[in-house]
Amino acid sequence: MVVATKPIRMVLAKVGLDGHDRGVKVLNRALREAGIEVVYTGLWQTPAAAAKAAMEEDADILGLSLHSAAHNTLVPMVFEEMRARDRGHVPVVVGGIIPPHDVQTLLDCGVAAIFGPEVSLDSIIEQVKALGVRNGRPARLPVTGSPEEWVAQTKRGDLSALGRLLSWIESDASTYEVERLLGSGPTRAVCIGVTGAPGVGKSTLIGQVLREIRRRGLRIGVVAVDPASPLTGGAVLGDRARMAGIAEDPNVFVRSSASRGAMGGLAPTTGAMLRAMDLAGMDALFVETVGAGQNDVEVRKVSATVVLVMMPGAGDDLQLQKAGITEIANVFVVNKSDLPGADVLVAQIRQEISREAKVVKTVASTGEGIPELVDMLLDGRG
Amino acid sequence: MVLARGAMATEVTEFEKFLTISGRPVQRVYGPEDVAGIDHDRDIGEPGCFPFTRGIHADMYRGRLWTMRQFAGFGTPHQTNERFKFLIRQGQTGLSTAFDLPTLMGRDSDDPLSRGEVGRCGVAVDTLADFEILFDGIDLGEASVSMTINAPAAIVLAFYIATADKQGVPRDKLRGTCQNDILKEFHAQNEFIYPPAPSLKLVIDTIEFCSNEMPQYNPVSISGYHIREAGSTAAQELAFTIYDGITYAEESIKRGLDKDKFLPRLSFFFNAHNDFFEEIAKYRAARRLWAHLVRDRFGSNNPRSMWLRFHAQTAGCSLYNKQPYVNLMRTAYQAMAAVLGGCQSLHTNSMDETLGLPTENAVTLALRTQQVLAYETGVTNTVDPLGGSYFIERLTKDIEEEAWEYIRRIDEMGGILRAIESGYVRREIADAAYRDSKRVNAQERIVVGVNAFEEDPGPPIEILKIEQAAEDEQVERLRKVKAERNPAAVETALQRIREAARAGENLMPALIEGCKAYPTVGEMARAMEDVFGRYDGGPLW
């Protein structure tokens, strides 16, 4: 089997309680410009959450950012968590504030490289690229295993295998092979697409929706789609950073996916990825896409329900006049409805879309309106 | 013609080469034409006179030196109490408290997420009992106490007030500053708990309470320091900080507070970065901007309300592990810029701050840096010695104008809460940080010992180690306090906090009386979270 060339995928996590994120964000952009797919999991990660993200994303390399002197406690825990998820082989690098007397301790623990504030971006990129590849192939791909095995393991609920299966779907698989192994019919699970303009709180909303669905005992899969940079092929896959409250929950599987410039904003393989998650036994599947334009019409092809998230005062007329998304959306969410103008926006939706349009007002940051929204999305399944 | 084109190319290249750290072009020479539009009386003013460009006092450091306020706080409250006493013996004139990350995030030492973090980067505080230890043997009526705390600031301020109550110190005698600037957490430092709107309400609660009961205390230190540490330009640091100040002022006025009672108690906190002239100009522009806003936007003619009093801290982001002794020189020049810019108090970073908490030796050297500046260099002998410089006056005006432009833009968006929700501020800062990193990476901006002059690693320096014992000790004390307190009284206190939050009341009375039953920071923070919700951050940039 020939392994196709594709970007190295790196998960970046800020582990611990510190919120200083200048370095990790600069590195995020620099790595992206260098052609690496970066999944930034956000602030306040626990070791378990960081390792879970690395497993779900099937990362070639895991980068930890620490500034709070908790590294000697947290880094060994990350390694334990990685081994527990069958990812002990993935290189782990550490950046941030690490005193010299702790460097050897971390290296002995298994850290592959340590980057202090003075290490140049070029040097970091070079080392990440070197670490992210093994024998000329992305490090994430193990020497053993095959798609058939991963499908069988996934059907038995093995989420570690699901991570590998998703990588195969994204990179090596032909459409024919995918359909042969996964089938092409509708999923057992309910499929929900969520879209909305930047700043409307879509990711926070999804985080709350996921928590509510978990409270009802259902298992969830999420595909978060982000546009790749057309220049280099790298991507900043950052949406999982907003799902912080469920970062450790093994019954929420989140996978980021680069659209790589595909028409419609969705990665070409999104439908197959959803089917793979369905095989793993997920009850509800979500696709989160970026933007709120013509590009997002594609979300309908993989989702029975399409949610458009809006907020008051964010160019309401423009939101509603975008022809494509409003025609295929069937649930409208007015988030941040504690801001002025929420009822005006609701009225505009009913007037311009349909008097019977399903509209829910939410305040995702407090959870207001979330149970009602989830009732609508699950449509009697939970 | 070929020669002319070559000359132009050279000129363009030269122009682009000479930039401030913020990326602002600097001319080869400045002269009278560069200050032609600046009127001394209207735009600059005498020291101590509107618009206070040259300083808020007529005699500045001839009358009184800046307060040498060094940050302190690590390990357990006992250890920090010892450090406070050490600093007082060394001549420090004000106490400044740094809290550990669990405390800053409203979590207790026994919270699973606190593991490995307790007592590192600051002192661990879980209940009022810890505050009693922290200030044991220190008269709160005599010491000026500053506290660096933001999201749970109202809780920690309540602890401070309750400790003073217990010491028998009248509230109107309490002096100091609480950072308590939640808006900059959404821009830069990310130490928030609740969404922006209820977070802002909590700050206004503290301003109202202090305005009424603690007239000598500064409830807010409106902070540009962290915005700059996150990578902003100097003008962005100024603009976003001032806009946060506008927000606190306007919300306080909306609540009916007396302008001339609370405005004099708003203090500011700026970064002192490496670009010497740019920093001096930034502080001068800050005073001028604020004076105009107070007079023209808030409608006060009281000079004390117009004063922009600021604390400065040297730039942590300018320090490096390599050749750490070089950090001493960076800090010294940064401190001089802060003084020539007219700061009211100053923290000089220790050379080892990128390696861990500072050792006593490093802290002493940092304090001596200020003392040499104050007593040996002569820069304190005259007010605003760089005033009138063509370059300084031009740069002051340029930075001020750029800041005004940002202020207008945020006004057009509908204010700072809207700018936070849309990610505008974070995006501006992240873009500036990235541009600067690329410049350093490409050696377009030289950092000595880091991207040039790298041969010699320099001698090793002593580094402070915080042992696990600090965490174990703190968790054990917390366990003891929990075992000994009255559970019914604790629950009553927490319920009272929830009720006050739900009713939209000022929360300070409930927090002060409630904390005397010894609920924990985490419990009090969760009580408010039950009403306000939790925030996981705005758009990613």
mmCIF file with all atom_site columns, C-alpha atoms in Angstrom, chain A residues 10-28 38-51 53 62-71 74-75 78 92-98 115 240-242 244 247-248, chain B residues 101 105 113 117 121 188-191 426 540-541:
data_model
loop_
_atom_site.group_PDB
_atom_site.id
_atom_site.type_symbol
_atom_site.label_atom_id
_atom_site.label_alt_id
_atom_site.label_comp_id
_atom_site.label_asym_id
_atom_site.label_entity_id
_atom_site.label_seq_id
_atom_site.pdbx_PDB_ins_code
_atom_site.Cartn_x
_atom_site.Cartn_y
_atom_site.Cartn_z
_atom_site.occupancy
_atom_site.B_iso_or_equiv
_atom_site.pdbx_formal_charge
_atom_site.auth_seq_id
_atom_site.auth_comp_id
_atom_site.auth_asym_id
_atom_site.auth_atom_id
_atom_site.pdbx_PDB_model_num
ATOM 1  C CA . MET A 1 10  ? 0.203   18.200 15.271 1.00 0.00 ? 10  MET A CA 1
ATOM 2  C CA . VAL A 1 11  ? -1.970  18.627 18.337 1.00 0.00 ? 11  VAL A CA 1
ATOM 3  C CA . LEU A 1 12  ? -1.039  21.633 20.486 1.00 0.00 ? 12  LEU A CA 1
ATOM 4  C CA . ALA A 1 13  ? -2.344  21.760 24.024 1.00 0.00 ? 13  ALA A CA 1
ATOM 5  C CA . LYS A 1 14  ? -1.885  24.192 26.862 1.00 0.00 ? 14  LYS A CA 1
ATOM 6  C CA . VAL A 1 15  ? -1.816  21.864 29.830 1.00 0.00 ? 15  VAL A CA 1
ATOM 7  C CA . GLY A 1 16  ? -2.585  23.219 33.284 1.00 0.00 ? 16  GLY A CA 1
ATOM 8  C CA . LEU A 1 17  ? -4.302  26.351 34.532 1.00 0.00 ? 17  LEU A CA 1
ATOM 9  C CA . ASP A 1 18  ? -2.097  29.024 32.975 1.00 0.00 ? 18  ASP A CA 1
ATOM 10 C CA . GLY A 1 19  ? -3.650  31.199 30.290 1.00 0.00 ? 19  GLY A CA 1
ATOM 11 C CA . HIS A 1 20  ? -0.579  32.722 28.625 1.00 0.00 ? 20  HIS A CA 1
ATOM 12 C CA . ASP A 1 21  ? -1.063  31.737 25.022 1.00 0.00 ? 21  ASP A CA 1
ATOM 13 C CA . ARG A 1 22  ? 1.059   34.160 23.000 1.00 0.00 ? 22  ARG A CA 1
ATOM 14 C CA . GLY A 1 23  ? 3.754   31.604 22.246 1.00 0.00 ? 23  GLY A CA 1
ATOM 15 C CA . VAL A 1 24  ? 1.422   28.757 21.405 1.00 0.00 ? 24  VAL A CA 1
ATOM 16 C CA . LYS A 1 25  ? -0.635  30.983 19.108 1.00 0.00 ? 25  LYS A CA 1
ATOM 17 C CA . VAL A 1 26  ? 2.398   32.343 17.280 1.00 0.00 ? 26  VAL A CA 1
ATOM 18 C CA . LEU A 1 27  ? 3.654   28.794 16.873 1.00 0.00 ? 27  LEU A CA 1
ATOM 19 C CA . ASN A 1 28  ? 0.225   27.732 15.647 1.00 0.00 ? 28  ASN A CA 1
ATOM 20 C CA . VAL A 1 38  ? -2.277  22.093 13.637 1.00 0.00 ? 38  VAL A CA 1
ATOM 21 C CA . VAL A 1 39  ? -5.086  21.231 15.992 1.00 0.00 ? 39  VAL A CA 1
ATOM 22 C CA . TYR A 1 40  ? -4.953  23.662 18.878 1.00 0.00 ? 40  TYR A CA 1
ATOM 23 C CA . THR A 1 41  ? -6.990  22.251 21.739 1.00 0.00 ? 41  THR A CA 1
ATOM 24 C CA . GLY A 1 42  ? -7.023  25.471 23.702 1.00 0.00 ? 42  GLY A CA 1
ATOM 25 C CA . LEU A 1 43  ? -6.436  26.504 27.273 1.00 0.00 ? 43  LEU A CA 1
ATOM 26 C CA . TRP A 1 44  ? -6.633  24.637 30.585 1.00 0.00 ? 44  TRP A CA 1
ATOM 27 C CA . GLN A 1 45  ? -6.247  21.157 29.186 1.00 0.00 ? 45  GLN A CA 1
ATOM 28 C CA . THR A 1 46  ? -5.810  18.211 31.478 1.00 0.00 ? 46  THR A CA 1
ATOM 29 C CA . PRO A 1 47  ? -3.301  15.502 30.600 1.00 0.00 ? 47  PRO A CA 1
ATOM 30 C CA . ALA A 1 48  ? -6.221  13.186 29.798 1.00 0.00 ? 48  ALA A CA 1
ATOM 31 C CA . ALA A 1 49  ? -7.794  15.752 27.488 1.00 0.00 ? 49  ALA A CA 1
ATOM 32 C CA . ALA A 1 50  ? -4.525  16.375 25.646 1.00 0.00 ? 50  ALA A CA 1
ATOM 33 C CA . ALA A 1 51  ? -3.927  12.662 25.127 1.00 0.00 ? 51  ALA A CA 1
ATOM 34 C CA . ALA A 1 53  ? -7.193  14.818 21.493 1.00 0.00 ? 53  ALA A CA 1
ATOM 35 C CA . LEU A 1 62  ? 1.822   16.265 20.430 1.00 0.00 ? 62  LEU A CA 1
ATOM 36 C CA . GLY A 1 63  ? 3.016   19.689 21.581 1.00 0.00 ? 63  GLY A CA 1
ATOM 37 C CA . LEU A 1 64  ? 2.503   20.808 25.164 1.00 0.00 ? 64  LEU A CA 1
ATOM 38 C CA . SER A 1 65  ? 2.730   24.411 26.267 1.00 0.00 ? 65  SER A CA 1
ATOM 39 C CA . LEU A 1 66  ? 3.381   25.073 29.949 1.00 0.00 ? 66  LEU A CA 1
ATOM 40 C CA . HIS A 1 67  ? 4.211   28.264 31.786 1.00 0.00 ? 67  HIS A CA 1
ATOM 41 C CA . SER A 1 68  ? 3.198   27.606 35.339 1.00 0.00 ? 68  SER A CA 1
ATOM 42 C CA . ALA A 1 69  ? 5.964   25.404 36.765 1.00 0.00 ? 69  ALA A CA 1
ATOM 43 C CA . ALA A 1 70  ? 3.633   22.411 36.922 1.00 0.00 ? 70  ALA A CA 1
ATOM 44 C CA . HIS A 1 71  ? 5.497   20.526 34.204 1.00 0.00 ? 71  HIS A CA 1
ATOM 45 C CA . LEU A 1 74  ? 1.739   17.206 34.369 1.00 0.00 ? 74  LEU A CA 1
ATOM 46 C CA . VAL A 1 75  ? 4.125   15.929 31.698 1.00 0.00 ? 75  VAL A CA 1
ATOM 47 C CA . VAL A 1 78  ? 0.472   13.067 29.725 1.00 0.00 ? 78  VAL A CA 1
ATOM 48 C CA . VAL A 1 92  ? 5.740   14.678 22.658 1.00 0.00 ? 92  VAL A CA 1
ATOM 49 C CA . VAL A 1 93  ? 7.460   18.067 22.671 1.00 0.00 ? 93  VAL A CA 1
ATOM 50 C CA . VAL A 1 94  ? 7.296   20.692 25.396 1.00 0.00 ? 94  VAL A CA 1
ATOM 51 C CA . GLY A 1 95  ? 7.427   24.455 25.030 1.00 0.00 ? 95  GLY A CA 1
ATOM 52 C CA . GLY A 1 96  ? 7.292   27.309 27.478 1.00 0.00 ? 96  GLY A CA 1
ATOM 53 C CA . ILE A 1 97  ? 9.058   28.004 30.746 1.00 0.00 ? 97  ILE A CA 1
ATOM 54 C CA . ILE A 1 98  ? 11.178  25.014 31.769 1.00 0.00 ? 98  ILE A CA 1
ATOM 55 C CA . PHE A 1 115 ? 11.573  24.677 23.268 1.00 0.00 ? 115 PHE A CA 1
ATOM 56 C CA . ARG A 1 240 ? -12.226 21.840 19.578 1.00 0.00 ? 240 ARG A CA 1
ATOM 57 C CA . ALA A 1 241 ? -10.702 24.513 21.786 1.00 0.00 ? 241 ALA A CA 1
ATOM 58 C CA . ARG A 1 242 ? -14.207 25.724 22.553 1.00 0.00 ? 242 ARG A CA 1
ATOM 59 C CA . ALA A 1 244 ? -13.459 22.497 26.883 1.00 0.00 ? 244 ALA A CA 1
ATOM 60 C CA . ALA A 1 247 ? -12.574 17.453 26.644 1.00 0.00 ? 247 ALA A CA 1
ATOM 61 C CA . GLU A 1 248 ? -12.071 14.331 28.773 1.00 0.00 ? 248 GLU A CA 1
ATOM 62 C CA . LEU B 2 101 ? -2.919  29.924 39.342 1.00 0.00 ? 101 LEU B CA 1
ATOM 63 C CA . MET B 2 105 ? -8.803  30.854 38.314 1.00 0.00 ? 105 MET B CA 1
ATOM 64 C CA . LEU B 2 113 ? -7.207  20.706 38.136 1.00 0.00 ? 113 LEU B CA 1
ATOM 65 C CA . GLU B 2 117 ? 0.011   24.239 40.363 1.00 0.00 ? 117 GLU B CA 1
ATOM 66 C CA . CYS B 2 121 ? 3.838   31.400 40.362 1.00 0.00 ? 121 CYS B CA 1
ATOM 67 C CA . ALA B 2 188 ? -4.944  38.874 26.655 1.00 0.00 ? 188 ALA B CA 1
ATOM 68 C CA . GLN B 2 189 ? -4.352  36.867 29.795 1.00 0.00 ? 189 GLN B CA 1
ATOM 69 C CA . ASN B 2 190 ? -7.383  34.533 29.756 1.00 0.00 ? 190 ASN B CA 1
ATOM 70 C CA . GLU B 2 191 ? -7.864  34.391 33.522 1.00 0.00 ? 191 GLU B CA 1
ATOM 71 C CA . ARG B 2 426 ? -7.625  39.495 20.274 1.00 0.00 ? 426 ARG B CA 1
ATOM 72 C CA . LEU B 2 540 ? -9.845  31.994 18.658 1.00 0.00 ? 540 LEU B CA 1
ATOM 73 C CA . TRP B 2 541 ? -7.005  34.146 17.389 1.00 0.00 ? 541 TRP B CA 1
#
